[in-house]
mmCIF file of C-alpha atoms in Angstrom:
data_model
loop_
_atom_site.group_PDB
_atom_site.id
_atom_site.type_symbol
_atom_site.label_atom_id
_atom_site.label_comp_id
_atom_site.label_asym_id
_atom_site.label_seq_id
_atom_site.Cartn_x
_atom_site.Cartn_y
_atom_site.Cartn_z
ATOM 1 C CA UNK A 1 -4.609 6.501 -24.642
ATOM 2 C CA UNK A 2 -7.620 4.212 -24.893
ATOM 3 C CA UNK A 3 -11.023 5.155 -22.448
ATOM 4 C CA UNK A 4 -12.630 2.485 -21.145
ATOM 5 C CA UNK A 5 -16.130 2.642 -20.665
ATOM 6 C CA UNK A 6 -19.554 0.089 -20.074
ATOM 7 C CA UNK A 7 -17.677 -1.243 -16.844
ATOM 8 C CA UNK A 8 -20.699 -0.488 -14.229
ATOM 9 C CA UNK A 9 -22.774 -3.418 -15.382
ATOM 10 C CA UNK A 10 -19.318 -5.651 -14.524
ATOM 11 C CA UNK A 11 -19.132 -3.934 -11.382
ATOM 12 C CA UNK A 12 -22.812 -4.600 -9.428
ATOM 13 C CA UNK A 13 -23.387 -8.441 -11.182
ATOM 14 C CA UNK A 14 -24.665 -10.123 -8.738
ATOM 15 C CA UNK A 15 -21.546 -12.846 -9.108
ATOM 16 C CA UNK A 16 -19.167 -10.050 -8.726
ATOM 17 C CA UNK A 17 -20.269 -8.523 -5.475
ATOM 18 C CA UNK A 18 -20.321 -12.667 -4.144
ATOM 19 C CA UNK A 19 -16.643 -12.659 -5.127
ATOM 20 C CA UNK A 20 -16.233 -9.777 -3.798
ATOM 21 C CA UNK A 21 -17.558 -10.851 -0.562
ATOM 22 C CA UNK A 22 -14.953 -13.883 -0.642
ATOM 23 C CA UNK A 23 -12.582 -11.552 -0.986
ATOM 24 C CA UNK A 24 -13.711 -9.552 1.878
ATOM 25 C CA UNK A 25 -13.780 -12.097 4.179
ATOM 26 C CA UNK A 26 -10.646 -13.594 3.682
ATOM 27 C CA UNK A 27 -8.556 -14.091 7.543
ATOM 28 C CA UNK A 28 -11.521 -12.272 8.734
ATOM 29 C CA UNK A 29 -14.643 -14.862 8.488
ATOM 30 C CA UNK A 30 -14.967 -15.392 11.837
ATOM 31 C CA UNK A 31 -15.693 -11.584 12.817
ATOM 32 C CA UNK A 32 -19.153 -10.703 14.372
ATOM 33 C CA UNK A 33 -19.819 -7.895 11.452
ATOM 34 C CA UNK A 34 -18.559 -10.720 8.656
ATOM 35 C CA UNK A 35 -20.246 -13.769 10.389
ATOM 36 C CA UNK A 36 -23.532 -10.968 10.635
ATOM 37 C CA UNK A 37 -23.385 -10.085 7.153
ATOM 38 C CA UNK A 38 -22.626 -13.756 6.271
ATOM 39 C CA UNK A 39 -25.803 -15.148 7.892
ATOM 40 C CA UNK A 40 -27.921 -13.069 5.417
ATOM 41 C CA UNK A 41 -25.660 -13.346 2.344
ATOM 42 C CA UNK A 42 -27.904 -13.264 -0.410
ATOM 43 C CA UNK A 43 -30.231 -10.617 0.981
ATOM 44 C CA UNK A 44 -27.046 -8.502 1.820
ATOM 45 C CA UNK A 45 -25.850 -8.787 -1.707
ATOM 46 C CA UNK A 46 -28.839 -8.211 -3.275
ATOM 47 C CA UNK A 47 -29.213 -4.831 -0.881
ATOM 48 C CA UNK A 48 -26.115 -3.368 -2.201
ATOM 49 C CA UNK A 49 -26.740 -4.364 -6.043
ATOM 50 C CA UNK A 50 -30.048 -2.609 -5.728
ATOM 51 C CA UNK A 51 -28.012 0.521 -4.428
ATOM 52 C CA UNK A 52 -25.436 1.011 -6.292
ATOM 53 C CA UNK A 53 -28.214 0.292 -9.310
ATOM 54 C CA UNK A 54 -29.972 2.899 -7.835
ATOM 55 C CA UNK A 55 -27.097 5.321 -7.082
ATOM 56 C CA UNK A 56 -28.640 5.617 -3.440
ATOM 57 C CA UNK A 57 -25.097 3.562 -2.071
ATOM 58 C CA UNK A 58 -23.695 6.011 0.847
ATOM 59 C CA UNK A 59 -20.264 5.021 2.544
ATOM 60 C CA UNK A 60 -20.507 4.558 6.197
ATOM 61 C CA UNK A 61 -18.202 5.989 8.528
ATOM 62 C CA UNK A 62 -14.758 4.764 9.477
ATOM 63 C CA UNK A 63 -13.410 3.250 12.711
ATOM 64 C CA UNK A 64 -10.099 4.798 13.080
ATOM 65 C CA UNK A 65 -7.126 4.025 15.621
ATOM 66 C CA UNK A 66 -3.735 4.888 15.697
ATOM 67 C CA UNK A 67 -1.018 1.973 14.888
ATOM 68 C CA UNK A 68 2.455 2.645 16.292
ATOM 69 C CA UNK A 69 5.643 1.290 15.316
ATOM 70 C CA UNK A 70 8.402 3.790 14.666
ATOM 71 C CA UNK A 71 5.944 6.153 13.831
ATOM 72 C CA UNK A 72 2.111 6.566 14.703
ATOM 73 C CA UNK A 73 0.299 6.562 11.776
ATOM 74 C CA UNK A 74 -3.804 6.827 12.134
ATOM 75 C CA UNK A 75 -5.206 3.342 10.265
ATOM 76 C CA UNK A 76 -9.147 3.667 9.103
ATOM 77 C CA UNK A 77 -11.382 0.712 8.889
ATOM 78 C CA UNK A 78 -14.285 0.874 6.930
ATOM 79 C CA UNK A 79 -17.409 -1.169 7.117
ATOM 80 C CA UNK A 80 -17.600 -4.700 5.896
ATOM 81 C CA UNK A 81 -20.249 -3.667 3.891
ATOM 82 C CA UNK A 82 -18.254 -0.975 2.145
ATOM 83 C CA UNK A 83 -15.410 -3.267 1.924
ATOM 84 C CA UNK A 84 -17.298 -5.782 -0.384
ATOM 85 C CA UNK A 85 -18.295 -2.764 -2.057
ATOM 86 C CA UNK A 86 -14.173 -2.011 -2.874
ATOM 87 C CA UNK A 87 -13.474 -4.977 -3.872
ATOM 88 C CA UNK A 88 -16.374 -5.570 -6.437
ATOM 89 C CA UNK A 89 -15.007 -2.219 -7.951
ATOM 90 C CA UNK A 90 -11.899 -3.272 -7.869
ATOM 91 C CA UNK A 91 -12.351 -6.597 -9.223
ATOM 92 C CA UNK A 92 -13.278 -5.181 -12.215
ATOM 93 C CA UNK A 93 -10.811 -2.001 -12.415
ATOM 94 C CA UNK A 94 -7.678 -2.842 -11.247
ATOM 95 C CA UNK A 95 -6.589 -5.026 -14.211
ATOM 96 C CA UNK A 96 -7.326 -2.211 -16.452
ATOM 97 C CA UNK A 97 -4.729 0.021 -14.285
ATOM 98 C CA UNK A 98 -2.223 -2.714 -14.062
ATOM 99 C CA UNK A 99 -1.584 -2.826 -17.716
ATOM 100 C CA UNK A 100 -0.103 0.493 -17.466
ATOM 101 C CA UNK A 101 2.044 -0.034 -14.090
ATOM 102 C CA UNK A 102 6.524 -0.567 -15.024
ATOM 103 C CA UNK A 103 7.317 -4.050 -14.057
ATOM 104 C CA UNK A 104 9.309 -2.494 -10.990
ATOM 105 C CA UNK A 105 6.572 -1.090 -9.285
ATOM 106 C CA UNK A 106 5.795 -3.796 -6.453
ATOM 107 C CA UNK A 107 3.027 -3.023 -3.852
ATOM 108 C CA UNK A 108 -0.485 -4.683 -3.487
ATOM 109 C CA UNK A 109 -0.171 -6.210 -7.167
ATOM 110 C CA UNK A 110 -0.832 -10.067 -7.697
ATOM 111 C CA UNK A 111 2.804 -12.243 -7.820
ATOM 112 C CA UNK A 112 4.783 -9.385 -6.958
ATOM 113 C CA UNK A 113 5.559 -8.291 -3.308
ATOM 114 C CA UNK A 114 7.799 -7.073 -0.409
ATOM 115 C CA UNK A 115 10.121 -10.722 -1.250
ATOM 116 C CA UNK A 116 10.459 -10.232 -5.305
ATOM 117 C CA UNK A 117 10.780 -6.348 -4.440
ATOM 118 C CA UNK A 118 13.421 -7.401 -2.588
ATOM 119 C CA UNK A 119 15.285 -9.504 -4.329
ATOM 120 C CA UNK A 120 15.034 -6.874 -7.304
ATOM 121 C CA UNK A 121 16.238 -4.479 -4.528
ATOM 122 C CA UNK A 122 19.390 -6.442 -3.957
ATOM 123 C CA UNK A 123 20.619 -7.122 -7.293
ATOM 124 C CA UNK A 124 20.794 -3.474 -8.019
ATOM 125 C CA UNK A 125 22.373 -2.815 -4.957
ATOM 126 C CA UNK A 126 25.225 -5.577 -5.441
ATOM 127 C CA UNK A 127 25.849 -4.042 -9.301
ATOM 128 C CA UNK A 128 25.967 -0.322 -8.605
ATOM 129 C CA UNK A 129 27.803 1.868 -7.343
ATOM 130 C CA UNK A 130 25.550 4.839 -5.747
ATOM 131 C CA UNK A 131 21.779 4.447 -5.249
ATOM 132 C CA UNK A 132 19.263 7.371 -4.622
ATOM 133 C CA UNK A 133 16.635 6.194 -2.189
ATOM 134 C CA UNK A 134 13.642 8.245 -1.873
ATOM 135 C CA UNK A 135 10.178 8.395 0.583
ATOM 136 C CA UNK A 136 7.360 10.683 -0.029
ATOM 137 C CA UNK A 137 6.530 13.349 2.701
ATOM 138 C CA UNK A 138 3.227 11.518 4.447
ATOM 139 C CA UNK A 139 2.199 9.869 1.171
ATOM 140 C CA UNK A 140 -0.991 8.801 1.854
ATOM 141 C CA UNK A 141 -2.623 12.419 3.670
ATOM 142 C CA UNK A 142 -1.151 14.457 0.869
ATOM 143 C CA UNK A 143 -2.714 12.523 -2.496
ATOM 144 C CA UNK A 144 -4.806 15.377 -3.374
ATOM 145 C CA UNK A 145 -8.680 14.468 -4.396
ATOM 146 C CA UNK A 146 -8.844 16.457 -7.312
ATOM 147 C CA UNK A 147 -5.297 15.690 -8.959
ATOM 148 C CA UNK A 148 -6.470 11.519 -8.525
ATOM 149 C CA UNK A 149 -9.882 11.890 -10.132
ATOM 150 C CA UNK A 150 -8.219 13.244 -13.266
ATOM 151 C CA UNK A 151 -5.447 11.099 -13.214
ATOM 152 C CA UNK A 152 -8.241 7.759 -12.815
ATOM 153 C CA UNK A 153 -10.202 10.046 -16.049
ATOM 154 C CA UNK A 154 -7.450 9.426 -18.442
ATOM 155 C CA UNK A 155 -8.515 5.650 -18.153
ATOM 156 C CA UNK A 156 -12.087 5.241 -16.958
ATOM 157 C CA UNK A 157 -14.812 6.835 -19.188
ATOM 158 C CA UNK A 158 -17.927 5.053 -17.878
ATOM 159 C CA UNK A 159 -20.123 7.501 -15.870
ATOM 160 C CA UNK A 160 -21.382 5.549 -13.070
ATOM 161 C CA UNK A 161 -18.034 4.059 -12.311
ATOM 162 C CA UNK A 162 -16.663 7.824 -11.774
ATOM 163 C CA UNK A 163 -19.567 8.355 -9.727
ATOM 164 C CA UNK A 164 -19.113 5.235 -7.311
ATOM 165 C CA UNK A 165 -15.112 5.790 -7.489
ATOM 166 C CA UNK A 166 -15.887 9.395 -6.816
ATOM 167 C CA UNK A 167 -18.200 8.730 -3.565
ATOM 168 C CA UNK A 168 -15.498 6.598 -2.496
ATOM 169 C CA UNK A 169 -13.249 9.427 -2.691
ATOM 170 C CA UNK A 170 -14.960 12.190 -1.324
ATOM 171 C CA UNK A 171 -16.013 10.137 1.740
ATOM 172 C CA UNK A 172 -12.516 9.677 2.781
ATOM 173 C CA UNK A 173 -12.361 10.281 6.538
ATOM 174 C CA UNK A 174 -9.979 13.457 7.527
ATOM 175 C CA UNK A 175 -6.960 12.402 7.435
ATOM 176 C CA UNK A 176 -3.305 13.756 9.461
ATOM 177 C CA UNK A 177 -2.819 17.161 8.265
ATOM 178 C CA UNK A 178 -0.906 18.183 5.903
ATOM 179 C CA UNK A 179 0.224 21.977 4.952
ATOM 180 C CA UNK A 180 2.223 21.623 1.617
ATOM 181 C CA UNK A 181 2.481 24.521 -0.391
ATOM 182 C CA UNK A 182 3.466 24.762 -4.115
ATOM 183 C CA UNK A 183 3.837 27.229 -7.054
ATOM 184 C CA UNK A 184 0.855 29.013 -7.652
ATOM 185 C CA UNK A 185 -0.525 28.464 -4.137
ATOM 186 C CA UNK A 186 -2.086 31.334 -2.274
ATOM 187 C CA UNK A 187 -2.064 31.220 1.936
ATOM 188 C CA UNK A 188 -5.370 29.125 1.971
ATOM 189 C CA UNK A 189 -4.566 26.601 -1.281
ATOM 190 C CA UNK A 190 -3.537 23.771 1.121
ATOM 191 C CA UNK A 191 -6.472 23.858 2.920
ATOM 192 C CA UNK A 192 -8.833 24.338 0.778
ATOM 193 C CA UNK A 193 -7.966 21.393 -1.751
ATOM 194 C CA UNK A 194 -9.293 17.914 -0.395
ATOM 195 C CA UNK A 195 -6.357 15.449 0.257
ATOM 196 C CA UNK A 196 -5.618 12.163 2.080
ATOM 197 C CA UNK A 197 -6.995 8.854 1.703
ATOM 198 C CA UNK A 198 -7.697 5.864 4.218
ATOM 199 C CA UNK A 199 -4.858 3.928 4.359
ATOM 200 C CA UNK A 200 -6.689 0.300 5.102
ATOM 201 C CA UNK A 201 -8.574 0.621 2.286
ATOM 202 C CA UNK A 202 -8.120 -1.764 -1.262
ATOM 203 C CA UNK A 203 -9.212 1.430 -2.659
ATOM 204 C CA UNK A 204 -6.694 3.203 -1.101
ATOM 205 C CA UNK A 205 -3.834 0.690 -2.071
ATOM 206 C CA UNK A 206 -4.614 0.674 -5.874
ATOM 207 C CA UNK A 207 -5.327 4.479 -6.114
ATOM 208 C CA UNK A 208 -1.609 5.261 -4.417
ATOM 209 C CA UNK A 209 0.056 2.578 -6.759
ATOM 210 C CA UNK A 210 -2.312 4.664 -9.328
ATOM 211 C CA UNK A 211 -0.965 8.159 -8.157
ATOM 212 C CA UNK A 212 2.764 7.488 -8.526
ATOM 213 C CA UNK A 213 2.646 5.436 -11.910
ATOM 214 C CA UNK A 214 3.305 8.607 -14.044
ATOM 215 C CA UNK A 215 6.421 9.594 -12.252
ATOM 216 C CA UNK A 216 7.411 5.403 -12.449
ATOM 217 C CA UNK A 217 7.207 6.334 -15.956
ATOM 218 C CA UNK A 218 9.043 10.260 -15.384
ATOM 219 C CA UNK A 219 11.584 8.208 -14.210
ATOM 220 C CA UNK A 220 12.570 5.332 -17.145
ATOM 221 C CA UNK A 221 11.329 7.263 -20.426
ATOM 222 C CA UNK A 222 11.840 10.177 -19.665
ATOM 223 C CA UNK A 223 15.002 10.201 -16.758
ATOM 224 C CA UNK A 224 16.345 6.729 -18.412
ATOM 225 C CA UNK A 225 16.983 5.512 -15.364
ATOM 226 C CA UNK A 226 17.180 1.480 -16.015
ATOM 227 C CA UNK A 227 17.985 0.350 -12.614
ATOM 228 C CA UNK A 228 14.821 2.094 -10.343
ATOM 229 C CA UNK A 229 12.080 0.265 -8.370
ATOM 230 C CA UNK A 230 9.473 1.537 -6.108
ATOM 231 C CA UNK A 231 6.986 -0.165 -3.595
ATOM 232 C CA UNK A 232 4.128 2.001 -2.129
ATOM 233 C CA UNK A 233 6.032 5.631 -1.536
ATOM 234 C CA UNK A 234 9.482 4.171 -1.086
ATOM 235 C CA UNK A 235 11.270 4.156 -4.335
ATOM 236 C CA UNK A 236 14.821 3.574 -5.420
ATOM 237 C CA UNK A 237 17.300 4.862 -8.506
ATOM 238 C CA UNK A 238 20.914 3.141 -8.383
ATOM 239 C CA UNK A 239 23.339 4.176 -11.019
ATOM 240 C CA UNK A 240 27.511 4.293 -11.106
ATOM 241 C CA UNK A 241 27.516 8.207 -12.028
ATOM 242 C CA UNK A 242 26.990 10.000 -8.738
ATOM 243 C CA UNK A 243 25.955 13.343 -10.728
ATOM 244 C CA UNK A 244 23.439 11.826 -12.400
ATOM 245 C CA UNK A 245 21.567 10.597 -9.358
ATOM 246 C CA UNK A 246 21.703 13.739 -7.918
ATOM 247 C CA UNK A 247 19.848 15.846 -10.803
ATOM 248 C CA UNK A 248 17.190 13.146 -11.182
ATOM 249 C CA UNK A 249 16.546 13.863 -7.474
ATOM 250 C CA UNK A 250 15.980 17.426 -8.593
ATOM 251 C CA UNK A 251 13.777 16.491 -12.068
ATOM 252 C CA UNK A 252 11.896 13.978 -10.019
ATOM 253 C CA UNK A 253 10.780 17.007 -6.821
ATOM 254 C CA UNK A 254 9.651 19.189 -9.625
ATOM 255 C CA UNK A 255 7.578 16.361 -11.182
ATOM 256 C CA UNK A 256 6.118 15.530 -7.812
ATOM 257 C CA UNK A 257 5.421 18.982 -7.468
ATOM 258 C CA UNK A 258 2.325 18.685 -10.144
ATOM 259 C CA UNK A 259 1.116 15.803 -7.882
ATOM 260 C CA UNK A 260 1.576 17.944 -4.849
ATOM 261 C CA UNK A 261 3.711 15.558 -3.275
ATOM 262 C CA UNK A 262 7.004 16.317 -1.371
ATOM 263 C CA UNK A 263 9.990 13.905 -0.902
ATOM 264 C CA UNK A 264 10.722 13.419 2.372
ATOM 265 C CA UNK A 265 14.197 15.700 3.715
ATOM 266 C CA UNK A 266 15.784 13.317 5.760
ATOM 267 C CA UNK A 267 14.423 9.788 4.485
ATOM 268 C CA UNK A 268 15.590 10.240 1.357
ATOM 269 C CA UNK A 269 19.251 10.230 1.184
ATOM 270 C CA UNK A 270 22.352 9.730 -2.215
ATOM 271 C CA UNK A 271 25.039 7.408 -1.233
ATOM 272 C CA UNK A 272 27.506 4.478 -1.809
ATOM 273 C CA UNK A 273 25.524 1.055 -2.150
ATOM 274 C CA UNK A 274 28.506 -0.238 -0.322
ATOM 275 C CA UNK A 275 27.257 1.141 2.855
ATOM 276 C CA UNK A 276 24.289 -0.275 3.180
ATOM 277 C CA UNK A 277 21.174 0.787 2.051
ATOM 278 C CA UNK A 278 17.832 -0.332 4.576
ATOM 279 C CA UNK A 279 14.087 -1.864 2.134
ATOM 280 C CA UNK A 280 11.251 -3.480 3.434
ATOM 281 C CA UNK A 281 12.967 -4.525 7.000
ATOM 282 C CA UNK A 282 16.176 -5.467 6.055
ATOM 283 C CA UNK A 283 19.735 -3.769 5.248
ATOM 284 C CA UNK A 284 21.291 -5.175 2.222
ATOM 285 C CA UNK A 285 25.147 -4.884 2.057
ATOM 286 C CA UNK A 286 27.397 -6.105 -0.721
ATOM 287 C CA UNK A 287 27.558 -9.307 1.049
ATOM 288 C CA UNK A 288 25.123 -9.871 3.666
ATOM 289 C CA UNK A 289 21.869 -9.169 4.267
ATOM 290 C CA UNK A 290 20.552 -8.320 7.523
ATOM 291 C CA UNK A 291 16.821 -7.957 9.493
ATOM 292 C CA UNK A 292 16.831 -3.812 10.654
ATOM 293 C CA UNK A 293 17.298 -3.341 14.715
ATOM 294 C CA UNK A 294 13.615 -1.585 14.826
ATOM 295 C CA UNK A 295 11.828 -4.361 12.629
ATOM 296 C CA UNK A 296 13.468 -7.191 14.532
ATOM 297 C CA UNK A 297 12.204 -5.211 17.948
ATOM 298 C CA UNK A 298 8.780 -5.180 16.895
ATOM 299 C CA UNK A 299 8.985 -8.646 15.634
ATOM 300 C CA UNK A 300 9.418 -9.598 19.450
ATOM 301 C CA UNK A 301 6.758 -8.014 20.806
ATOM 302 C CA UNK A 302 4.119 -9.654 18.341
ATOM 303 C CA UNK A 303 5.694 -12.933 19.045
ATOM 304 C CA UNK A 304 5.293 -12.114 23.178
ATOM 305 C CA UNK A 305 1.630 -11.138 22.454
ATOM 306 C CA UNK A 306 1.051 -14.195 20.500
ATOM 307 C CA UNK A 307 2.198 -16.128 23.597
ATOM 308 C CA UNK A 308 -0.099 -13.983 25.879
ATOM 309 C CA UNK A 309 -3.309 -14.494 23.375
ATOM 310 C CA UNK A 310 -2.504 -18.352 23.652
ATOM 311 C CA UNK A 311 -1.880 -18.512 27.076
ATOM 312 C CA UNK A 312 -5.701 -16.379 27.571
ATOM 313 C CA UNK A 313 -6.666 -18.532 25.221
ATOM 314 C CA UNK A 314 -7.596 -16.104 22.607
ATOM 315 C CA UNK A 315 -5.913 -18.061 19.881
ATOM 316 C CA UNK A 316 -5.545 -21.673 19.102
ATOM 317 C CA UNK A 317 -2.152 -23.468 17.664
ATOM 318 C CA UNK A 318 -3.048 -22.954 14.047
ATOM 319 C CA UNK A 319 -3.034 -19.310 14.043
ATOM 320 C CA UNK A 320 0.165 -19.481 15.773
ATOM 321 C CA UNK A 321 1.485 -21.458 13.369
ATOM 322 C CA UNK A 322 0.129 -19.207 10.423
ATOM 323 C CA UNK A 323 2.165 -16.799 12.160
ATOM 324 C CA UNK A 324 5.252 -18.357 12.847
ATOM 325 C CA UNK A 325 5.321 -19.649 8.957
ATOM 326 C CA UNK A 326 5.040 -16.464 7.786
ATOM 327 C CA UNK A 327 7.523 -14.420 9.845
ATOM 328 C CA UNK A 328 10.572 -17.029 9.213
ATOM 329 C CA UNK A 329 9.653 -17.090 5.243
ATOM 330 C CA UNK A 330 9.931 -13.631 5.583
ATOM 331 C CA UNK A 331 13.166 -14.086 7.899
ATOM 332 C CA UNK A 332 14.497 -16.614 5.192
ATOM 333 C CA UNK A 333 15.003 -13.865 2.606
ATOM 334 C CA UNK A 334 17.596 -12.291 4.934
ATOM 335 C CA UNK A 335 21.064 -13.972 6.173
ATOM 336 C CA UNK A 336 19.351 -14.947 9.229
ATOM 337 C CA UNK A 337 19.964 -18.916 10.049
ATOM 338 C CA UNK A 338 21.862 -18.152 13.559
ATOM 339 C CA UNK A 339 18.792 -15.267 14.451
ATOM 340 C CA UNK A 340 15.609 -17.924 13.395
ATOM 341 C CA UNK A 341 17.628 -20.920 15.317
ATOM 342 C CA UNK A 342 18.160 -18.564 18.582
ATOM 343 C CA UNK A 343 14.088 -17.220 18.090
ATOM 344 C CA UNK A 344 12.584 -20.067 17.823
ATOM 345 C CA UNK A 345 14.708 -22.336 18.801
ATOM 346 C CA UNK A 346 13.736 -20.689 22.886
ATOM 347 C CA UNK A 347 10.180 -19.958 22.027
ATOM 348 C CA UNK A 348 7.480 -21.827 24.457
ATOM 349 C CA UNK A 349 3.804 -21.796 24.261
ATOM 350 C CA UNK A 350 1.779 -22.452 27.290
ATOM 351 C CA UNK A 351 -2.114 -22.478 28.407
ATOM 352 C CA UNK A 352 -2.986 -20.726 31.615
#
């Protein structure tokens, strides 16, 4: 497996960490941190090439808060700052790592998506019989620190990238805890062993697509399983033989195992496609496609806000528009002309 090393002069180019500050910024320009880091731009850029030249760069700490949907799951924002930071490594590291992802896996990687995922999603669904769907057991708290630096080692030879990726690491923010244990393991083994990253970072997006893309691979070499898929934690297996499915469920726990990772007991279910099976917001049946109750319910209450925001006037008619555009593409991929025409159709806007 080629090394790849000499990437840390890539990385802190002054040209990089500008496009890296684009990147940043993106739906987010008009923020008092971005618009403060914005008004000295050069001098800011300049600040963090001369410490990550000088190895003196120190993460800052994390704004957390707790987003909740069906579940509450504890989101952690890190500086702008450390956010241009990401994405200048990332500029320069993630296309190495992509080269080595399975065309099925679909999360946070350029022209792929929640839309192709789903279509992918669908036409295995429609042509097979069963379908194994899995989730990982609190994905993101339970990637253990040590397991991911070796994993990244296998690619990355160049010293001072491992040191920046590593301080990036090791100043993840606690995380929800997480008490997994696994062969080997004595009473304090959990515990002891650093886990969880920050899910909000780019870091943290391309290191979990990282983490999982040896058991992608388990899974077709090794399994032959030609019909699989996975986005994020949430991965899929269809196949007519009903056996088969159910001892790759067993082959694919023990691999996950080595990664510390646990599949989920109740999330991840074997059974006829014909049913139903629920990706990404929608249910896909053999001949219909539907939006989920509990997706569709939260969809509602972010299109009352936005009429609350525009009626305080927090938000103008373009961002509402943004909005609207994107939630019925997103609608669009579904069966849903009678749902978008009875939305939107009753939807009013008005200024206090």
């Amino acid at each position: 497996m080629k090394r790849y090393g000499n990437l840390y002069p890539q990385i802190i180019e002054f040209e990089n960490i500008y496009l890296a500050s684009q990147k940043a910024q993106k739906g987010k320009r008009f923020r008092d941190n971005v618009l403060q880091f914005n008004y000295n731009l050069g001098t800011e850029i300049l600040k963090i090439q001369q410490e990550l030249r000088d190895k003196t760069y120190q993460p800052g700490s994390y704004r957390t808060f707790h987003l909740r949907d069906i579940k509450s799951r504890l989101i952690s924002a890190a500086p702008y700052r450390d956010r241009v930071v990401h994405h200048a490594l990332c500029n320069i590291i993630i296309p190495i790592f992509e080269r080595t992802f399975i065309s099925d896996t679909y999360a946070n990687r350029e022209g792929y998506g929640t839309h192709k995922a789903l279509r992918r999603f669908t036409d295995f669904a429609r042509s097979t019989r069963y379908v194994l769907q899995c989730d990982i057991k609190k994905y993101f708290p339970s990637i253990d620190h040590e397991i991911l630096k070796q994993i990244i080692r296998r690619k990355i030879k160049c010293k001072d990238t491992l040191w920046l990726i590593d301080q990036i690491i090791d100043n993840s923010n606690e995380q929800e805890e997480v008490i997994n244990y696994f062969p080997g393991d004595n009473l304090l083994t959990p515990i002891e062993r650093r886990h969880g990253l920050p899910i909000g970072n780019l870091t943290s997006q391309w290191m979990a697509n990282i983490y999982l893309s040896g058991c992608d691979h388990f899974v077709k070499e090794q399994l032959k399983v030609s019909k699989y898929l996975r986005y994020v934690d949430d991965f899929a297996l269809f196949s007519d033989d009903y056996k088969f499915l159910k001892d790759a469920r067993i082959a694919i726990e023990d691999y996950l195992a080595k990664l510390r990772l646990k599949i989920h007991p109740i999330k991840s279910q074997l059974f006829e496609t014909k049913h139903g099976a629920s990706f990404l917001g929608f249910r896909v049946f053999p001949e219909i496609i539907k939006v989920r109750n509990n997706n569709l319910h939260r969809a509602r209450k972010r299109l009352k806000k936005l009429q609350q925001d525009y009626a305080l006037g927090k938000i103008d008619l373009q961002d509402i528009k943004q909005s609207l555009s994107s939630w019925s593409a997103h609608l669009k991929h579904g069966d849903t002309w009678r749902l978008r025409q009875q939305i939107f159709s009753n939807l009013v806007f008005t200024r206090h």
